[in-house]
Amino acid sequence: MITSLFFFYSFLCFVLLISECFSSSFDHHLCSPTEASALLQFKQSFQHRSEGYCSYRCYGGCYPKIKSWNESRDCCSWDGVTCDLLNGHVIGLDLSCSLLPGSIHPNSTLYQLHHLQTLNLAYNDVYPSSIPHNIGGLTNLRHLNLSDAWFQGKIPTEISYLSNLVSLDLSNSYALELDEKTFETMLHNFTNLEVLSLSQVIISSPLPVNISSSLRHLDLKHTNLLGVLTESFFLMPNSLETLKLSGNLRLEGVFPKRNTLLTELDISYTGISGELPDSIGNFSSLKYLNLQQCQFSGSIPDSIGNLTQITALDLSYNHFTGRIIPSTISKFKHLTLLDLSSNSFSGEIPDVFSNLQKLRYLDFFNNSFIGPFPASILSLTRLEHLGLSSNSLSGPLPSNTRTLPKLIHLDLSYNSLNGTIPSWVFSLPLLYSVSLQHNRFRGLADEVIKTNPTLKELHLSNNQLSGSFPQSLANLTNLETLGISSNNITIDEGMNITFLSLSSLFLSSCQLKHFPHFLRNVNTLVYLDISNNKISGQIPNWFSGMRWDSLIFLNLSGNSLTGNLPQFRYDNIGYLDLKFNSLQGPLPSSICNMSKLILLDLSHNYFSDSVPHCLGSMGLLTALDLRRNNLTGSLPPLCAQSTSLSTIVVNGNQFEGPVPVSLLKCNGLEVLDVGNNAINDTFPAWLGVLQELQWLTSCKCFWKLRGNDQIRW
Ligand SMILES: *[C@@H]1O[C@H](CO)[C@@H](O)[C@H](O)[C@H]1NC(C)=O
Ligand SMILES: *[C@@H]1O[C@H](CO)[C@@H](O)[C@H](O)[C@H]1NC(C)=O
Ligand SMILES: *[C@@H]1O[C@H](CO)[C@@H](O)[C@H](O)[C@H]1NC(C)=O
Ligand SMILES: *[C@@H]1O[C@H](CO)[C@@H](O)[C@H](O)[C@H]1NC(C)=O
Ligand SMILES: *[C@@H]1O[C@H](CO)[C@@H](O)[C@H](O)[C@H]1NC(C)=O
Ligand SMILES: *[C@@H]1O[C@H](CO)[C@@H](O)[C@H](O)[C@H]1NC(C)=O
Ligand SMILES: *[C@@H]1O[C@H](CO)[C@@H](O)[C@H](O)[C@H]1NC(C)=O
Ligand SMILES: *[C@@H]1O[C@H](CO)[C@@H](O)[C@H](O)[C@H]1NC(C)=O
Ligand SMILES: *[C@@H]1O[C@H](CO)[C@@H](O)[C@H](O)[C@H]1NC(C)=O
Ligand SMILES: *[C@@H]1O[C@H](CO)[C@@H](O)[C@H](O)[C@H]1NC(C)=O
Ligand SMILES: *[C@@H]1O[C@H](CO)[C@@H](O)[C@H](O)[C@H]1NC(C)=O
Ligand SMILES: *[C@@H]1O[C@H](CO)[C@@H](O)[C@H](O)[C@H]1NC(C)=O
């Protein structure tokens, strides 16, 4: 950039003749007129186009840099333009995050700026543009950055002429293609190249073995690399510090045996497999190692403890086995992320976490760990995520008063933890979600649970909690999701609990005898499951009268409800399950108001009379189950106005008359069961028509007229 003194001179130039300016003693400070004109033409090529998009990667926001370019000032002072102070040539153009309004023509005067050393068009949307052949003319380029600019098409071989490049970033444009030869040239012949980022470029060729010794950072994520990552790639003299090969599923090979300089190695989501070699201890500079979702097996060599600089270690979703050695893991003093999820690690989790004070993310999900919850985890003052779900941990949780001040997610579900749940579990200051479902907890510790405004999700289902609903949970007034299904819990009718923002309540398979009264204070309900309880009697008026506009899922099945089906006022409901109750009487026509129904299950009740015809015209209904009721009359005209139904079961009623011809339009039908009714139709005549229909070949339909009288097709 140039000082304000030059602004003054550039202004002067418009007063004087430009040529005179050049002959003045300051001429070498001024923008070359041909380059100024090239830049202005570049600007004009966007005329009458509205501004482009701002990538989410532009943390500092976006603004249209070229908008302010005009002749009244020297081009060296224009936004994004850098000149050589000695000769006034434009040597740098940074138009990243500047809302470039659309495509750049291959002829663009931009590519005439032959003195450019830096060109950055990153984070714009210049679609549809290709990288032109004349990019090869910009041989002075040291830094070329077209990242996330949505260039497309073949990268021209002329890019090989840019042998002075120090950094080249063509990442994240998603539709750029690079041929094998040019790829090799970039890696091998660019002898000054330090940074090469081709992430998301379609390369589809093998990784060359011979790479320039200048390369320090190589990013080839999601490039469809083929072949084998050979040992020789790492044996070449090189100074690679970061190597990112993630997302190349067809890249095979084994973990490299030797490289001492790498600080970052990401081979996640590749076909690289085998065991980790003992020599992994030689990678002593490694700070980041990501092996997620490869095919690694065997145990972790002790020498991994040599990686004392490591800050992130992700071994998740492999086939690793064996124990975690305490003395090994306790050496990772800089570790912020440790993910061992979805492997077959076994033995106890070493209780050595007090040495890992920088940990922020810890996940051992889905392994075979046994033994107690490692209490030293509670000393981790920076931990944000703790997941030990789906192991075989047993015994009680430690009781502890002050702990885990940064924890946001706690997931200990699917273990065999027992005892009472200590109150710290609910009271950590930043906690958002707690998952303790599928354990053997017997109750909550007899401690005060204070209001916790951050806690939104609490999962306690499938434990052995018993007695009345824990009053101490009533202080968690901001809960949005509460799961206590499959516990021995009751809710006293008089219990006054206020969950103002509750949207999902799972209270299935408990011992409820009444509809939970506290729901009267809740109007944000989306999902309610109180199935398989001991609720008897009629559906109370207060319940059916609630204006739950956001309610989408309601499951009252498996109770002992009696009386008529009331007129619900949940007009947006998608799933209504009332099966296995003792409801009776006719189906109210108000059911027709539930026009968003996807599943309607009224089976195994005593509903009678004829069915409202609107059931034939519900636009989204895919499953209708009316089996085992006492319904009469003719079947509604199913699929008459919509073809979404895939399951129709009306078995075991007293429907009569013919099967509605409208069924021919149910082109996604998978199950049709009209058996055990008084339907009188001549089946073969039907079949004749149905066989003409294509959908029949994929339909697992069966036709049932009497008892076991089934015809499949
Ligand atoms: C030229 O640019 C300057 C600042 O960049 C601005 O103040 C001025 O209004 C512009 N002039 C014209 C004619 O666009
Ligand atoms: C592009 O440049 C070539 C030669 O320089 C010229 O013949 C052609 O007309 C130009 N095309 C456009 C669209 O400007
Ligand atoms: C490319 O430019 C963007 C935006 O300025 C920057 O974030 C990114 O690091 C650059 N790439 C390289 C390799 O320098
Ligand atoms: C790359 O370098 C090799 C020798 O190292 C040479 O044979 C080849 O011609 C060069 N390729 C280009 C495109 O410069
Ligand atoms: C790698 O490239 C260098 C420089 O072009 C060359 O000297 C060396 O022989 C090559 N090595 C292999 C194994 O191809
Ligand atoms: C650990 O690293 C040192 C050098 O930092 C090396 O000498 C030693 O062999 C390594 N140990 C293992 C077990 O890899
Ligand atoms: C809790 O689990 C531990 C370890 O499995 C067991 O020894 C203990 O008896 C259990 N306690 C209760 C009350 O079930
Ligand atoms: C369920 O809790 C009640 C008391 O609320 C108790 O009498 C009963 O034994 C418990 N049942 C089970 C299976 O724990
Ligand atoms: C609710 O929290 C308050 C303090 O925030 C406490 O005094 C009270 O005992 C708590 N109630 C229950 C039932 O735990
Ligand atoms: C239940 O609690 C709410 C809010 O705390 C209060 O407004 C309401 O009066 C209470 N109802 C009963 C029956 O105690
Ligand atoms: C079914 O309906 C018939 C006649 O409509 C009636 O006689 C019978 O009692 C009903 N059965 C039940 C269980 O409601
Ligand atoms: C079935 O319907 C036909 C006419 O549609 C009638 O002739 C016949 O008697 C009926 N059979 C029975 C068993 O109701």
PDB file of N, CA and C and ligand atoms in Angstrom, residues 278 281-282 284 303 306, ligand 6:
ATOM      1  N   ASP A 278       5.324 -49.801  15.321  1.00  0.00           N
ATOM      2  CA  ASP A 278       6.018 -49.282  16.512  1.00  0.00           C
ATOM      3  C   ASP A 278       6.691 -47.945  16.210  1.00  0.00           C
ATOM      4  N   GLY A 281       6.252 -43.946  17.017  1.00  0.00           N
ATOM      5  CA  GLY A 281       6.908 -43.130  18.037  1.00  0.00           C
ATOM      6  C   GLY A 281       7.922 -42.160  17.461  1.00  0.00           C
ATOM      7  N   ASN A 282       8.337 -42.417  16.196  1.00  0.00           N
ATOM      8  CA  ASN A 282       9.289 -41.503  15.566  1.00  0.00           C
ATOM      9  C   ASN A 282       8.649 -40.211  15.092  1.00  0.00           C
ATOM     10  N   SER A 284       7.658 -37.739  16.299  1.00  0.00           N
ATOM     11  CA  SER A 284       7.575 -37.050  17.589  1.00  0.00           C
ATOM     12  C   SER A 284       7.154 -35.586  17.457  1.00  0.00           C
ATOM     13  N   SER A 303       4.749 -47.139  21.882  1.00  0.00           N
ATOM     14  CA  SER A 303       5.590 -46.025  21.443  1.00  0.00           C
ATOM     15  C   SER A 303       4.774 -44.788  21.088  1.00  0.00           C
ATOM     16  N   ASN A 306       5.300 -41.582  22.733  1.00  0.00           N
ATOM     17  CA  ASN A 306       6.367 -40.674  22.328  1.00  0.00           C
ATOM     18  C   ASN A 306       5.829 -39.393  21.689  1.00  0.00           C
TER      19      ASN A 306
HETATM   20  C1  LIG B   6      10.882 -41.744  20.880  1.00  0.00           C
HETATM   21  O1  LIG B   6      11.462 -40.616  20.255  1.00  0.00           O
HETATM   22  C2  LIG B   6      12.855 -40.558  20.386  1.00  0.00           C
HETATM   23  C3  LIG B   6      13.332 -39.288  19.734  1.00  0.00           C
HETATM   24  O2  LIG B   6      12.504 -38.233  20.074  1.00  0.00           O
HETATM   25  C4  LIG B   6      13.486 -41.744  19.730  1.00  0.00           C
HETATM   26  O3  LIG B   6      14.871 -41.736  19.948  1.00  0.00           O
HETATM   27  C5  LIG B   6      12.910 -43.014  20.323  1.00  0.00           C
HETATM   28  O4  LIG B   6      13.361 -44.135  19.627  1.00  0.00           O
HETATM   29  C6  LIG B   6      11.398 -42.987  20.243  1.00  0.00           C
HETATM   30  N1  LIG B   6      10.864 -44.117  20.938  1.00  0.00           N
HETATM   31  C7  LIG B   6      10.024 -44.924  20.364  1.00  0.00           C
HETATM   32  C8  LIG B   6       9.540 -46.042  21.219  1.00  0.00           C
HETATM   33  O5  LIG B   6       9.631 -44.789  19.230  1.00  0.00           O
END
